[in-house]
Coordinates of C-alpha atoms and ligand atoms in Angstrom, one line a residue:
Chain A
M1 CA 41.9 -23.2 178.9
T2 CA 45.5 -23.6 179.7
T3 CA 48.3 -21.7 178.1
T4 CA 51.9 -22.9 178.5
T5 CA 54.5 -20.3 178.9
A6 CA 58.2 -21.1 178.4
R7 CA 59.9 -20.8 181.7
P8 CA 62.4 -17.9 181.6
R9 CA 65.8 -19.4 182.2
P10 CA 68.1 -17.0 184.0
Q11 CA 70.7 -17.1 181.2
A12 CA 68.2 -16.2 178.6
R13 CA 67.9 -12.6 179.9
P14 CA 69.9 -9.9 178.1
A15 CA 72.8 -8.5 180.1
A16 CA 71.6 -5.3 181.9
P17 CA 74.2 -2.7 182.8
L18 CA 75.9 -3.0 186.2
P19 CA 74.8 -0.3 188.7
S20 CA 77.1 2.6 189.2
T21 CA 79.6 2.9 192.0
L22 CA 78.1 6.3 193.0
A23 CA 74.5 4.9 193.3
N24 CA 75.7 1.9 195.3
G25 CA 77.9 4.2 197.4
L26 CA 75.0 6.4 198.3
A27 CA 72.9 3.3 199.2
R28 CA 75.7 2.1 201.4
G29 CA 75.9 5.5 203.0
A30 CA 72.2 5.5 203.8
A31 CA 72.5 2.1 205.4
E32 CA 75.6 3.0 207.3
V33 CA 74.0 6.2 208.8
K34 CA 70.9 4.2 209.7
M35 CA 72.9 1.5 211.4
F36 CA 75.0 4.0 213.3
F37 CA 72.2 6.0 214.8
R38 CA 70.1 2.9 215.5
S39 CA 72.9 1.4 217.6
K40 CA 72.2 2.9 221.0
E41 CA 75.5 1.9 222.5
A42 CA 77.4 3.6 219.6
V43 CA 75.3 6.8 220.0
I44 CA 75.5 7.0 223.8
F45 CA 79.0 5.7 224.5
T46 CA 80.9 6.7 221.4
F47 CA 79.1 9.6 219.8
S48 CA 78.3 11.5 223.1
F49 CA 81.6 10.7 224.7
P50 CA 83.6 13.8 223.6
A51 CA 80.7 16.1 224.7
F52 CA 80.7 14.3 228.1
V53 CA 84.5 14.8 228.5
L54 CA 84.1 18.4 227.5
L55 CA 81.5 19.0 230.2
L56 CA 83.5 17.2 232.8
L57 CA 87.0 18.6 232.2
G58 CA 85.6 22.0 231.2
S59 CA 83.9 22.3 234.6
I60 CA 87.1 21.2 236.4
F61 CA 89.2 23.8 234.5
D62 CA 86.5 26.5 234.9
T63 CA 88.4 28.5 237.5
G64 CA 86.8 31.8 236.4
E65 CA 90.2 33.5 235.8
A66 CA 91.2 34.6 232.3
M67 CA 94.3 33.2 230.6
P68 CA 96.8 35.5 229.0
G69 CA 95.0 36.7 225.9
G70 CA 91.6 37.0 227.6
A71 CA 89.6 33.8 227.1
S72 CA 89.0 31.3 229.9
M73 CA 90.7 28.0 230.2
S74 CA 87.4 26.1 229.6
Q75 CA 86.9 28.1 226.3
V76 CA 90.3 27.1 225.1
F77 CA 89.5 23.5 226.1
A78 CA 86.1 23.6 224.3
A79 CA 87.8 24.8 221.0
S80 CA 90.5 22.1 221.3
M81 CA 87.9 19.4 221.9
I82 CA 86.6 19.7 218.4
A83 CA 89.8 18.0 217.3
Y84 CA 89.0 15.1 219.6
G85 CA 85.4 15.0 218.3
I86 CA 86.7 14.6 214.8
L87 CA 89.3 12.0 215.8
N88 CA 86.5 10.1 217.5
T89 CA 84.0 10.0 214.6
A90 CA 86.5 9.9 211.7
F91 CA 89.4 7.9 213.0
T92 CA 88.2 5.7 215.9
S93 CA 84.6 5.0 214.6
V94 CA 85.8 4.3 211.1
G95 CA 88.7 2.1 212.2
V96 CA 86.5 0.2 214.7
G97 CA 83.6 0.0 212.2
I98 CA 85.7 -1.5 209.4
A99 CA 87.3 -4.0 211.8
A100 CA 83.8 -5.0 212.9
D101 CA 82.6 -5.2 209.2
R102 CA 85.5 -7.5 208.6
E103 CA 84.7 -9.7 211.6
D104 CA 81.0 -9.9 211.3
G105 CA 81.0 -10.8 207.7
T106 CA 79.7 -7.5 206.2
L107 CA 82.8 -7.1 204.0
K108 CA 82.8 -10.7 203.0
R109 CA 79.1 -10.6 202.0
L110 CA 79.7 -7.4 200.0
R111 CA 82.7 -8.9 198.3
G112 CA 80.5 -11.7 197.0
T113 CA 78.3 -9.2 195.1
P114 CA 79.2 -6.9 192.2
I115 CA 79.6 -3.9 194.4
T116 CA 83.0 -2.1 194.1
A117 CA 85.4 -1.3 197.0
S118 CA 85.0 2.4 196.2
A119 CA 81.2 2.2 196.8
Y120 CA 81.9 0.7 200.2
F121 CA 84.3 3.6 201.0
I122 CA 81.8 6.2 199.7
G123 CA 79.4 4.7 202.2
K124 CA 82.0 5.1 205.0
I125 CA 82.7 8.7 204.0
I126 CA 79.0 9.6 204.0
L127 CA 78.8 8.1 207.5
V128 CA 81.8 10.0 208.7
A129 CA 80.6 13.3 207.2
V130 CA 77.1 13.0 208.8
A131 CA 78.5 11.8 212.2
T132 CA 81.2 14.4 212.2
V133 CA 78.9 17.3 211.4
A134 CA 76.6 16.1 214.2
E135 CA 79.5 15.7 216.6
V136 CA 81.0 19.1 215.9
A137 CA 77.5 20.7 216.3
L138 CA 77.1 19.0 219.6
L139 CA 80.5 20.1 220.9
L140 CA 79.9 23.7 219.7
A141 CA 76.5 23.7 221.4
V142 CA 78.0 22.5 224.7
G143 CA 80.9 25.0 224.4
V144 CA 78.5 27.9 223.8
V145 CA 75.9 27.0 226.4
A146 CA 78.1 25.8 229.2
F147 CA 81.3 27.8 228.7
G148 CA 80.4 31.0 226.9
L149 CA 82.3 30.1 223.7
E150 CA 81.5 32.8 221.1
L151 CA 80.9 31.5 217.6
P152 CA 82.6 33.5 214.8
T153 CA 80.5 35.8 212.7
A154 CA 82.8 36.6 209.8
P155 CA 82.3 34.4 206.7
S156 CA 86.0 34.2 206.1
T157 CA 86.4 32.6 209.6
W158 CA 83.8 30.0 208.8
L159 CA 85.6 29.4 205.5
T160 CA 88.8 28.7 207.5
F161 CA 86.7 26.5 209.9
G162 CA 85.4 24.6 206.8
W163 CA 88.8 23.8 205.2
I164 CA 90.3 22.8 208.6
L165 CA 87.3 20.5 209.2
L166 CA 87.5 19.0 205.7
L167 CA 91.2 18.3 205.8
S168 CA 90.9 16.9 209.3
V169 CA 88.1 14.5 208.4
I170 CA 89.8 13.3 205.2
A171 CA 93.1 12.7 207.0
C172 CA 91.6 11.0 210.0
T173 CA 89.2 8.8 207.9
L174 CA 92.0 7.6 205.6
V175 CA 94.3 6.8 208.5
G176 CA 91.4 5.2 210.3
I177 CA 90.7 2.9 207.4
A178 CA 94.4 1.9 207.2
A179 CA 94.5 1.5 211.0
S180 CA 91.6 -0.9 211.0
G181 CA 94.0 -3.5 209.6
L182 CA 96.2 -3.2 212.7
A183 CA 93.5 -4.8 215.0
K184 CA 93.5 -8.6 214.7
S185 CA 89.8 -8.6 215.5
G186 CA 86.8 -6.3 215.7
K187 CA 86.7 -6.9 219.5
N188 CA 90.1 -5.4 220.3
A189 CA 90.0 -2.7 217.6
A190 CA 88.6 -0.1 220.0
T191 CA 91.4 -0.7 222.5
V192 CA 94.1 -0.7 219.8
L193 CA 92.8 2.5 218.2
N194 CA 92.2 4.4 221.4
L195 CA 95.8 4.1 222.5
P196 CA 97.2 6.5 219.9
V197 CA 94.1 8.7 220.2
I198 CA 94.6 9.2 224.0
A199 CA 98.3 9.6 223.6
L200 CA 97.9 12.3 221.0
Q201 CA 95.2 14.1 223.0
F202 CA 97.6 14.6 225.8
T203 CA 100.7 15.4 223.8
S204 CA 99.0 17.7 221.3
G205 CA 97.5 20.1 223.7
V206 CA 93.9 19.0 223.6
F207 CA 93.4 17.7 227.2
V208 CA 96.2 19.9 228.5
A209 CA 97.1 23.4 227.3
I210 CA 99.9 23.2 224.8
S211 CA 101.9 26.0 226.6
S212 CA 102.3 23.8 229.7
L213 CA 103.7 20.7 227.9
P214 CA 107.4 19.6 227.9
D215 CA 109.3 20.7 224.8
V216 CA 110.1 17.2 223.5
M217 CA 106.5 16.2 223.7
V218 CA 105.4 19.2 221.6
K219 CA 108.2 18.5 219.0
V220 CA 107.1 14.9 218.6
A221 CA 103.4 15.7 218.5
A222 CA 104.1 18.3 215.8
F223 CA 104.5 15.4 213.3
F224 CA 100.9 14.3 213.9
P225 CA 97.7 15.9 212.7
V226 CA 96.0 16.3 216.1
R227 CA 98.2 19.2 217.3
W228 CA 97.4 21.1 214.1
M229 CA 93.7 20.3 214.2
G230 CA 93.5 21.7 217.7
Q231 CA 95.5 24.8 216.8
G232 CA 93.3 25.4 213.7
F233 CA 90.1 25.2 215.7
R234 CA 91.4 27.5 218.4
S235 CA 92.3 30.0 215.7
V236 CA 88.7 30.0 214.5
L237 CA 86.9 29.9 217.9
L238 CA 89.1 32.0 220.1
P239 CA 89.9 35.7 219.9
D240 CA 93.2 36.4 218.0
S241 CA 94.7 37.7 221.2
M242 CA 94.9 34.1 222.3
A243 CA 97.5 33.2 219.8
V244 CA 100.1 34.1 222.4
G245 CA 99.3 30.8 224.0
E246 CA 100.5 28.8 221.0
V247 CA 104.0 27.4 220.6
A248 CA 105.0 29.9 217.9
G249 CA 103.0 32.8 219.4
S250 CA 100.8 32.8 216.3
W251 CA 98.1 30.5 214.7
E252 CA 100.4 29.3 211.8
L253 CA 97.5 28.5 209.5
P254 CA 99.7 27.7 206.5
V255 CA 101.5 25.0 208.6
V256 CA 98.1 23.7 209.6
A257 CA 97.1 23.3 206.0
L258 CA 100.5 21.8 205.1
V259 CA 100.6 19.1 207.8
L260 CA 96.9 18.1 207.4
G261 CA 97.3 18.0 203.6
A262 CA 100.4 15.8 204.0
W263 CA 98.5 13.5 206.3
C264 CA 95.8 13.1 203.7
V265 CA 98.4 11.9 201.2
V266 CA 100.1 9.6 203.8
G267 CA 96.6 8.3 204.8
L268 CA 95.7 7.5 201.2
L269 CA 99.0 5.6 200.7
L270 CA 98.6 3.6 203.9
C271 CA 95.1 2.7 202.9
L272 CA 96.1 1.4 199.5
L273 CA 99.0 -0.5 201.0
T274 CA 97.1 -2.1 203.9
F275 CA 93.4 -2.5 203.2
R276 CA 92.2 -6.0 203.5
W277 CA 88.6 -7.4 202.7
T278 CA 88.9 -10.2 205.2
E279 CA 90.5 -11.0 208.6
R280 CA 94.1 -11.9 208.6
K281 CA 93.5 -15.5 209.6
A282 CA 91.1 -16.2 206.7
G283 CA 92.9 -17.7 203.7
Chain B
M1 CA 79.1 -25.6 179.2
N2 CA 79.7 -26.9 182.7
A3 CA 78.9 -24.4 185.5
I4 CA 81.9 -25.6 187.6
E5 CA 85.0 -27.5 186.6
V6 CA 87.7 -28.3 189.2
R7 CA 90.9 -30.3 188.6
G8 CA 93.4 -31.2 191.3
L9 CA 92.4 -28.4 193.7
R10 CA 94.7 -28.0 196.6
K11 CA 94.7 -25.8 199.7
T12 CA 97.0 -25.8 202.7
Y13 CA 96.8 -23.7 205.9
G14 CA 100.2 -23.5 207.4
G15 CA 101.3 -27.1 207.2
H16 CA 97.8 -28.5 207.3
T17 CA 96.4 -29.7 204.0
A18 CA 92.7 -28.9 204.0
V19 CA 91.9 -29.8 200.3
A20 CA 94.1 -32.5 198.8
G21 CA 93.4 -32.7 195.1
V22 CA 89.7 -32.4 194.5
D23 CA 88.1 -32.9 191.1
L24 CA 84.6 -31.8 190.5
T25 CA 82.3 -31.2 187.5
V26 CA 78.9 -29.6 187.9
A27 CA 76.7 -29.2 184.8
E28 CA 74.5 -26.2 184.2
G29 CA 71.1 -26.6 185.8
E30 CA 72.3 -29.3 188.2
V31 CA 71.8 -29.5 192.0
F32 CA 75.1 -30.9 193.3
A33 CA 75.7 -31.7 196.9
L34 CA 79.1 -31.8 198.6
L35 CA 78.5 -34.1 201.5
G36 CA 81.1 -34.6 204.3
P37 CA 81.7 -34.4 208.0
N38 CA 83.0 -31.3 209.8
G39 CA 86.5 -30.3 208.8
A40 CA 86.3 -32.3 205.5
G41 CA 87.1 -29.2 203.4
K42 CA 83.6 -28.3 202.1
T43 CA 83.8 -24.6 203.1
T44 CA 87.4 -24.3 201.9
T45 CA 86.5 -25.8 198.5
T46 CA 83.3 -23.7 198.2
E47 CA 85.0 -20.4 199.2
I48 CA 87.7 -21.0 196.6
L49 CA 85.0 -21.4 193.9
E50 CA 83.3 -18.2 195.2
G51 CA 86.6 -16.3 194.9
H52 CA 86.8 -15.7 198.6
R53 CA 90.0 -17.7 199.2
R54 CA 93.1 -18.3 197.2
R55 CA 94.0 -21.8 196.1
D56 CA 97.5 -23.4 196.3
G57 CA 97.1 -25.5 193.3
G58 CA 94.8 -26.9 190.6
E59 CA 92.6 -25.6 187.9
V60 CA 89.2 -23.9 188.7
R61 CA 86.6 -22.7 186.2
V62 CA 83.3 -21.3 187.5
L63 CA 80.9 -20.1 184.8
G64 CA 83.9 -20.3 182.5
V65 CA 86.1 -18.0 184.6
D66 CA 88.9 -18.4 187.1
P67 CA 87.3 -17.1 190.4
A68 CA 90.7 -15.7 191.5
T69 CA 90.6 -13.1 188.7
A70 CA 86.9 -12.7 188.2
D71 CA 85.3 -9.3 187.7
R72 CA 82.0 -7.6 188.7
R73 CA 80.0 -9.1 185.8
W74 CA 80.9 -12.6 187.0
R75 CA 79.8 -11.7 190.6
A76 CA 76.5 -10.6 189.2
D77 CA 75.9 -14.1 187.9
I78 CA 76.7 -16.0 191.2
G79 CA 74.8 -16.0 194.5
I80 CA 76.6 -16.9 197.8
V81 CA 75.2 -18.0 201.1
L82 CA 78.1 -18.3 203.4
Q83 CA 78.3 -20.7 206.3
T84 CA 78.3 -17.9 208.9
A85 CA 77.5 -14.2 209.1
T86 CA 76.2 -12.0 211.8
D87 CA 76.2 -8.6 210.0
A88 CA 73.6 -5.8 209.6
A89 CA 71.9 -6.5 212.8
D90 CA 70.4 -3.0 213.0
L91 CA 68.7 -3.0 209.5
T92 CA 65.3 -4.5 208.8
V93 CA 64.9 -7.4 206.5
R94 CA 63.4 -5.2 203.7
E95 CA 66.1 -2.6 204.0
M96 CA 68.8 -5.2 203.8
V97 CA 67.3 -7.0 200.8
G98 CA 66.6 -3.7 199.1
Q99 CA 70.2 -2.6 199.6
F100 CA 71.5 -5.8 198.0
A101 CA 69.0 -5.7 195.1
G102 CA 70.6 -2.4 194.2
Y103 CA 74.0 -4.0 193.7
Y104 CA 72.8 -6.2 190.8
P105 CA 72.0 -5.4 187.2
D106 CA 68.8 -7.4 187.0
P107 CA 67.5 -8.1 190.5
R108 CA 64.3 -9.9 191.6
G109 CA 61.7 -7.8 193.2
V110 CA 62.4 -7.1 196.9
D111 CA 59.0 -8.3 198.1
E112 CA 59.1 -11.3 195.8
V113 CA 62.3 -12.5 197.3
I114 CA 61.1 -11.8 200.9
D115 CA 58.0 -13.8 200.1
L116 CA 59.9 -16.7 198.4
C117 CA 62.0 -17.0 201.6
G118 CA 59.0 -17.0 203.8
L119 CA 59.9 -13.7 205.5
T120 CA 56.9 -11.6 204.6
E121 CA 55.8 -11.4 208.3
K122 CA 59.3 -10.3 209.3
A123 CA 59.9 -7.9 206.5
G124 CA 59.8 -4.8 208.8
A125 CA 61.7 -6.5 211.7
R126 CA 65.3 -5.7 212.6
I127 CA 67.6 -8.6 211.6
S128 CA 68.9 -8.7 215.2
S129 CA 65.4 -9.7 216.4
L130 CA 65.2 -12.8 214.2
S131 CA 65.6 -16.4 215.2
G132 CA 68.5 -18.4 213.9
G133 CA 66.4 -20.0 211.2
Q134 CA 64.9 -16.7 210.1
R135 CA 68.3 -15.1 209.9
R136 CA 69.5 -17.9 207.7
R137 CA 66.6 -17.3 205.4
V138 CA 67.7 -13.7 205.1
D139 CA 71.1 -15.0 204.1
V140 CA 69.4 -17.0 201.4
A141 CA 67.3 -14.0 200.3
L142 CA 70.5 -12.0 199.9
G143 CA 72.0 -14.8 197.9
I144 CA 69.2 -15.1 195.4
V145 CA 68.1 -11.4 195.0
G146 CA 70.5 -10.9 192.1
R147 CA 68.9 -13.7 190.1
P148 CA 72.1 -15.8 190.1
K149 CA 72.8 -18.5 187.4
L150 CA 74.9 -20.3 190.0
L151 CA 74.0 -20.4 193.7
F152 CA 76.4 -21.6 196.5
L153 CA 74.7 -22.8 199.7
D154 CA 77.2 -23.7 202.5
E155 CA 75.4 -25.8 205.1
P156 CA 72.2 -23.7 204.6
T157 CA 69.9 -25.6 207.0
T158 CA 72.2 -26.2 210.0
G159 CA 70.1 -25.5 213.1
F160 CA 66.7 -25.5 211.3
D161 CA 63.7 -27.2 212.8
P162 CA 62.2 -30.0 210.6
E163 CA 59.3 -27.9 209.3
V164 CA 61.5 -25.0 208.3
R165 CA 64.0 -27.3 206.7
R166 CA 61.2 -28.8 204.5
Q167 CA 60.1 -25.3 203.5
F168 CA 63.7 -24.5 202.6
W169 CA 64.0 -27.6 200.5
D170 CA 61.0 -26.5 198.6
L171 CA 62.6 -23.2 197.9
V172 CA 65.8 -24.9 196.6
R173 CA 63.7 -27.1 194.4
S174 CA 61.8 -24.1 192.9
L175 CA 65.1 -22.3 192.3
A176 CA 66.4 -25.4 190.6
A177 CA 63.2 -25.6 188.5
E178 CA 63.9 -22.1 187.2
G179 CA 67.2 -23.4 185.9
T180 CA 69.6 -22.2 188.7
T181 CA 72.6 -24.3 189.1
I182 CA 73.2 -25.1 192.8
L183 CA 76.2 -26.2 194.7
L184 CA 75.1 -27.3 198.2
T185 CA 77.4 -28.4 201.0
T186 CA 75.8 -30.3 203.9
H187 CA 76.6 -32.9 206.5
Y188 CA 73.0 -34.1 206.5
L189 CA 72.4 -37.2 204.4
D190 CA 68.7 -36.7 204.1
E191 CA 69.3 -33.2 202.7
A192 CA 71.7 -34.5 200.0
E193 CA 69.3 -37.3 199.2
A194 CA 66.3 -35.0 199.0
L195 CA 67.8 -32.3 196.9
A196 CA 70.8 -33.4 194.9
G197 CA 70.7 -34.9 191.5
R198 CA 74.3 -35.8 192.0
L199 CA 76.6 -35.7 195.0
A200 CA 80.2 -36.2 196.0
V201 CA 81.3 -37.4 199.4
I202 CA 84.4 -35.5 200.7
A203 CA 86.5 -36.6 203.6
A204 CA 89.8 -35.2 204.8
G205 CA 90.1 -33.0 201.7
R206 CA 89.5 -35.8 199.2
I207 CA 86.5 -36.8 197.1
V208 CA 86.0 -40.4 198.2
A209 CA 82.9 -41.2 196.1
E210 CA 80.7 -39.5 193.5
G211 CA 77.4 -40.4 191.9
T212 CA 73.6 -40.0 192.3
P213 CA 72.1 -40.6 195.8
R214 CA 71.1 -44.1 194.5
T215 CA 74.5 -45.1 193.1
V216 CA 77.0 -43.3 195.2
G217 CA 79.7 -45.6 196.7
G218 CA 78.3 -48.6 194.8
R219 CA 75.2 -48.5 196.9
D220 CA 73.1 -50.1 194.1
R221 CA 75.6 -53.0 193.6
A222 CA 76.5 -53.6 197.3
P223 CA 75.4 -56.9 198.8
A224 CA 72.2 -56.9 200.8
T225 CA 71.8 -58.7 204.1
V226 CA 69.0 -61.3 204.4
S227 CA 68.3 -62.4 208.0
W228 CA 65.8 -64.8 209.5
V229 CA 65.2 -67.1 212.5
D230 CA 64.4 -70.8 212.2
A231 CA 64.8 -73.9 214.3
G232 CA 68.6 -73.5 214.0
G233 CA 68.5 -70.0 215.5
Q234 CA 69.3 -66.5 213.9
H235 CA 70.9 -66.4 210.4
H236 CA 72.4 -63.6 208.4
L237 CA 73.3 -64.0 204.7
N238 CA 75.2 -61.4 202.7
T239 CA 74.2 -61.7 199.0
T240 CA 74.1 -59.7 195.8
D241 CA 70.9 -61.5 194.8
P242 CA 68.5 -61.2 197.8
V243 CA 65.4 -62.1 195.7
R244 CA 66.9 -65.5 194.9
A245 CA 67.9 -66.1 198.5
V246 CA 64.4 -65.3 199.7
T247 CA 62.8 -67.6 197.1
E248 CA 65.1 -70.5 198.2
L249 CA 64.3 -69.8 201.8
A250 CA 60.5 -70.0 201.1
A251 CA 61.0 -73.4 199.5
R252 CA 62.5 -74.7 202.7
G253 CA 59.6 -74.1 204.9
R254 CA 58.6 -71.7 207.8
V255 CA 61.0 -69.0 208.9
S256 CA 60.3 -66.0 211.1
E257 CA 61.6 -62.4 211.4
L258 CA 62.5 -62.4 207.8
Q259 CA 64.4 -59.2 206.8
V260 CA 66.1 -57.9 203.7
R261 CA 68.3 -54.9 204.3
Q262 CA 70.0 -53.0 201.5
P263 CA 72.7 -50.6 202.5
S264 CA 71.2 -47.1 203.2
L265 CA 72.9 -44.0 202.1
E266 CA 74.0 -43.6 205.7
D267 CA 75.7 -47.1 205.7
V268 CA 77.5 -46.2 202.5
Y269 CA 78.5 -42.8 203.8
L270 CA 79.7 -43.9 207.2
N271 CA 81.8 -46.5 205.5
L272 CA 83.2 -44.0 203.0
I273 CA 84.2 -41.5 205.6
G274 CA 85.8 -44.2 207.7
A275 CA 83.5 -44.0 210.6
K276 CA 82.3 -47.6 211.0
A277 CA 78.8 -47.7 212.4
Ligands
ADP301 N1 91.2 -20.0 207.7 C1 91.7 -21.2 208.1 N2 92.9 -21.3 208.7 C2 93.4 -22.5 209.1 N3 92.8 -23.7 209.0 C3 91.6 -23.7 208.4 C4 90.9 -22.5 208.0 N4 89.7 -22.8 207.4 C5 89.6 -24.1 207.5 N5 90.7 -24.7 208.1 C6 90.9 -26.1 208.4 O1 90.8 -26.8 207.2 C7 90.0 -28.0 207.3 C8 88.8 -27.9 206.5 O2 87.9 -26.9 207.0 P1 86.6 -26.5 206.3 O3 86.8 -26.3 204.8 O4 86.0 -25.4 207.0 O5 85.7 -27.9 206.4 P2 84.1 -28.1 206.4 O6 83.5 -26.9 205.8 O7 84.0 -29.3 205.6 O8 83.7 -28.3 207.8 C9 89.8 -28.1 208.8 O9 90.7 -28.9 209.4 C10 89.9 -26.7 209.3 O10 90.3 -26.7 210.6
MG302 MG1 82.0 -25.7 206.5

C-alpha cells in the first residue's frame, strides 16, 4: 500500500527563534581554540616563541650577580616577559588571526549566516583567554624552573596579578582587532603587527631593563600599555625592594590601572571605528 | 511573490563598470541560471543579492527585502555558496557543519546534510585534507544546512570531475524538488541546460538574452542548416523550415551526407557573448 505525504515546503515551517549570540559565541570559541591548538605552526612558532626568547635572553643575562634590590637580572627579565607573552597572544595573534579570517573567507562565510558580529568577537575573546592563560603559565613555569623566580603566596598579590592580566588582555585584544584592519592582507599582517610589538618591547623595558633606557624613550613609551604591563607584572613577581629599579622608584600601581584602563577605552573606540568584515579591495 | 527582483542594477569598480543595468526576476521555487564567461559580472551581481557587496544603482528585492539593509532573520532564509573560500582548514567536516547548523533557527540534521552532500566517508576528516571537489561539497553543505528558502550557488562545480558533477546535479535537483529557489551562476552550458528551468546570458555586465534553455536567444526560431552532397558537390541551405527542405530534396533523387543541424545552445551562446565560433 502506498501513502502519499505532502512534501514539506521550506516556507511552510513555523519561524523558530534565532539562536542566541552567547550560544553562538561559545560555539565559535570552541572552534577557535580547536583550530589554534591544531595548527602546529601556530603552537610551535607563535605560542612557544616568548618562552623561547625568555630562555635565550634569560640565559645571556644570567650573570649571577644581583641587581640593586636583590633579584637577578634574569628574574627581572622573566617577570617583564609576561607582558610580551600577553602582547603575543592577545595583540599579535588576534590581529593576524582576524586578518587571516578576512582573507581566507571565514568572515565572509559567517557574514552570510544569521550569526552576529558580537558572537564572532566572543569567540575571539575565548581564544585569547585560553591562549593567554596557557602562555602565562608556560612563561611562569620557565621563569621558576630556569631562573629561580618565586611565585607570590599572598592572595592579595594574586588579586593584583589578576586585574593587571585582565586589563592587559582586554586592552591588547581590542587594539589587536582594530589593528587587523591596518594590514592589507593576511599574509603581511604578522609583519605589520610585529613592528610596533618589537619597538614597544625595547622601549618599554621588557627586553632591556627600563633603568638603562634613554629618558626620551621612556617618556614616549609611557603613553603605551606595554611599559605599564611590564611594571605591573614586576610588582607582583619581584620582591618590593626591586621597586628602586623603576622610573619613579616605586611600582605606581594606580598609574598602571589608569593607563591600561584608558587603553581599553581607546581600543574599543578604535575597534568600532575601523572593524571591517571584508578586505579593503572587495566592494 | 518573486524570490528575486532586480531592476537596473549597476556596479562600478573605480572607473570600470562591472554590472551595467541588469534586470532579473526569479520566481519562488525556480532554478535560475546566470550563464556567462569569466568577468561577465556574475559574481558581482550574485554578491550584491547576497548582501556582500554594495550596489551603485538600481532596485533589488531578495525574498521581499533589500539585501543592503537585511537583518538576521533574512539571512536565516538564504544559503550562500561563494565562488572561493579556503577557511577552517583545521576543523573536521562534521565539526564545521555542526558549528554552522548552530547558527540557524531550524537547521537540517548534521549527518543528514553530510550524507546529502556525499561526504559521509569524510565526516571525520580535516577540511585541509580534502580534494578540491570534496571541499566544494563542504561549501554546499554549509550553504544548505540552514534549510534555506533561497540558495545561491556561484560556479559550484568548477574543477569537478564528470562523475562528481553528475552527483552534484542530482543534489541540486533534489533541493529544487523540496521547493528551494536556486540562483546558479556557471560558465558551463551543459550545467545550465541540465539544471535550469530558466536562464539568462550575461556578458560585459549586461543581460543579452533570457529564456528557457530551449528558447534562449531565439534558439527555437533560428534557421537550421541543411547540408548534402550530390553530383554538383557540397550544398548548405539555411532555412526556417528544414522539414520541407528535406522533403523537396528527397523528391529530386539520391543525395549523400544529408545533415540537418539546428543551432545548439552553444552556438546561440557563443553568438550572444560575441565570440564567433
Ligand atoms: N573587488 C573588485 N574590484 C575591482 N574589480 C572587480 C572586483 N570584482 C570584480 N571586478 C571586475 O568586475 C568584472 C566582473 O567580475 P565578476 O563579477 O567577478 O565576474 P564573473 O563572476 O562573471 O567572472 C571583472 O572585470 C572583474 O575584473
Ligand atoms: Mg565569478
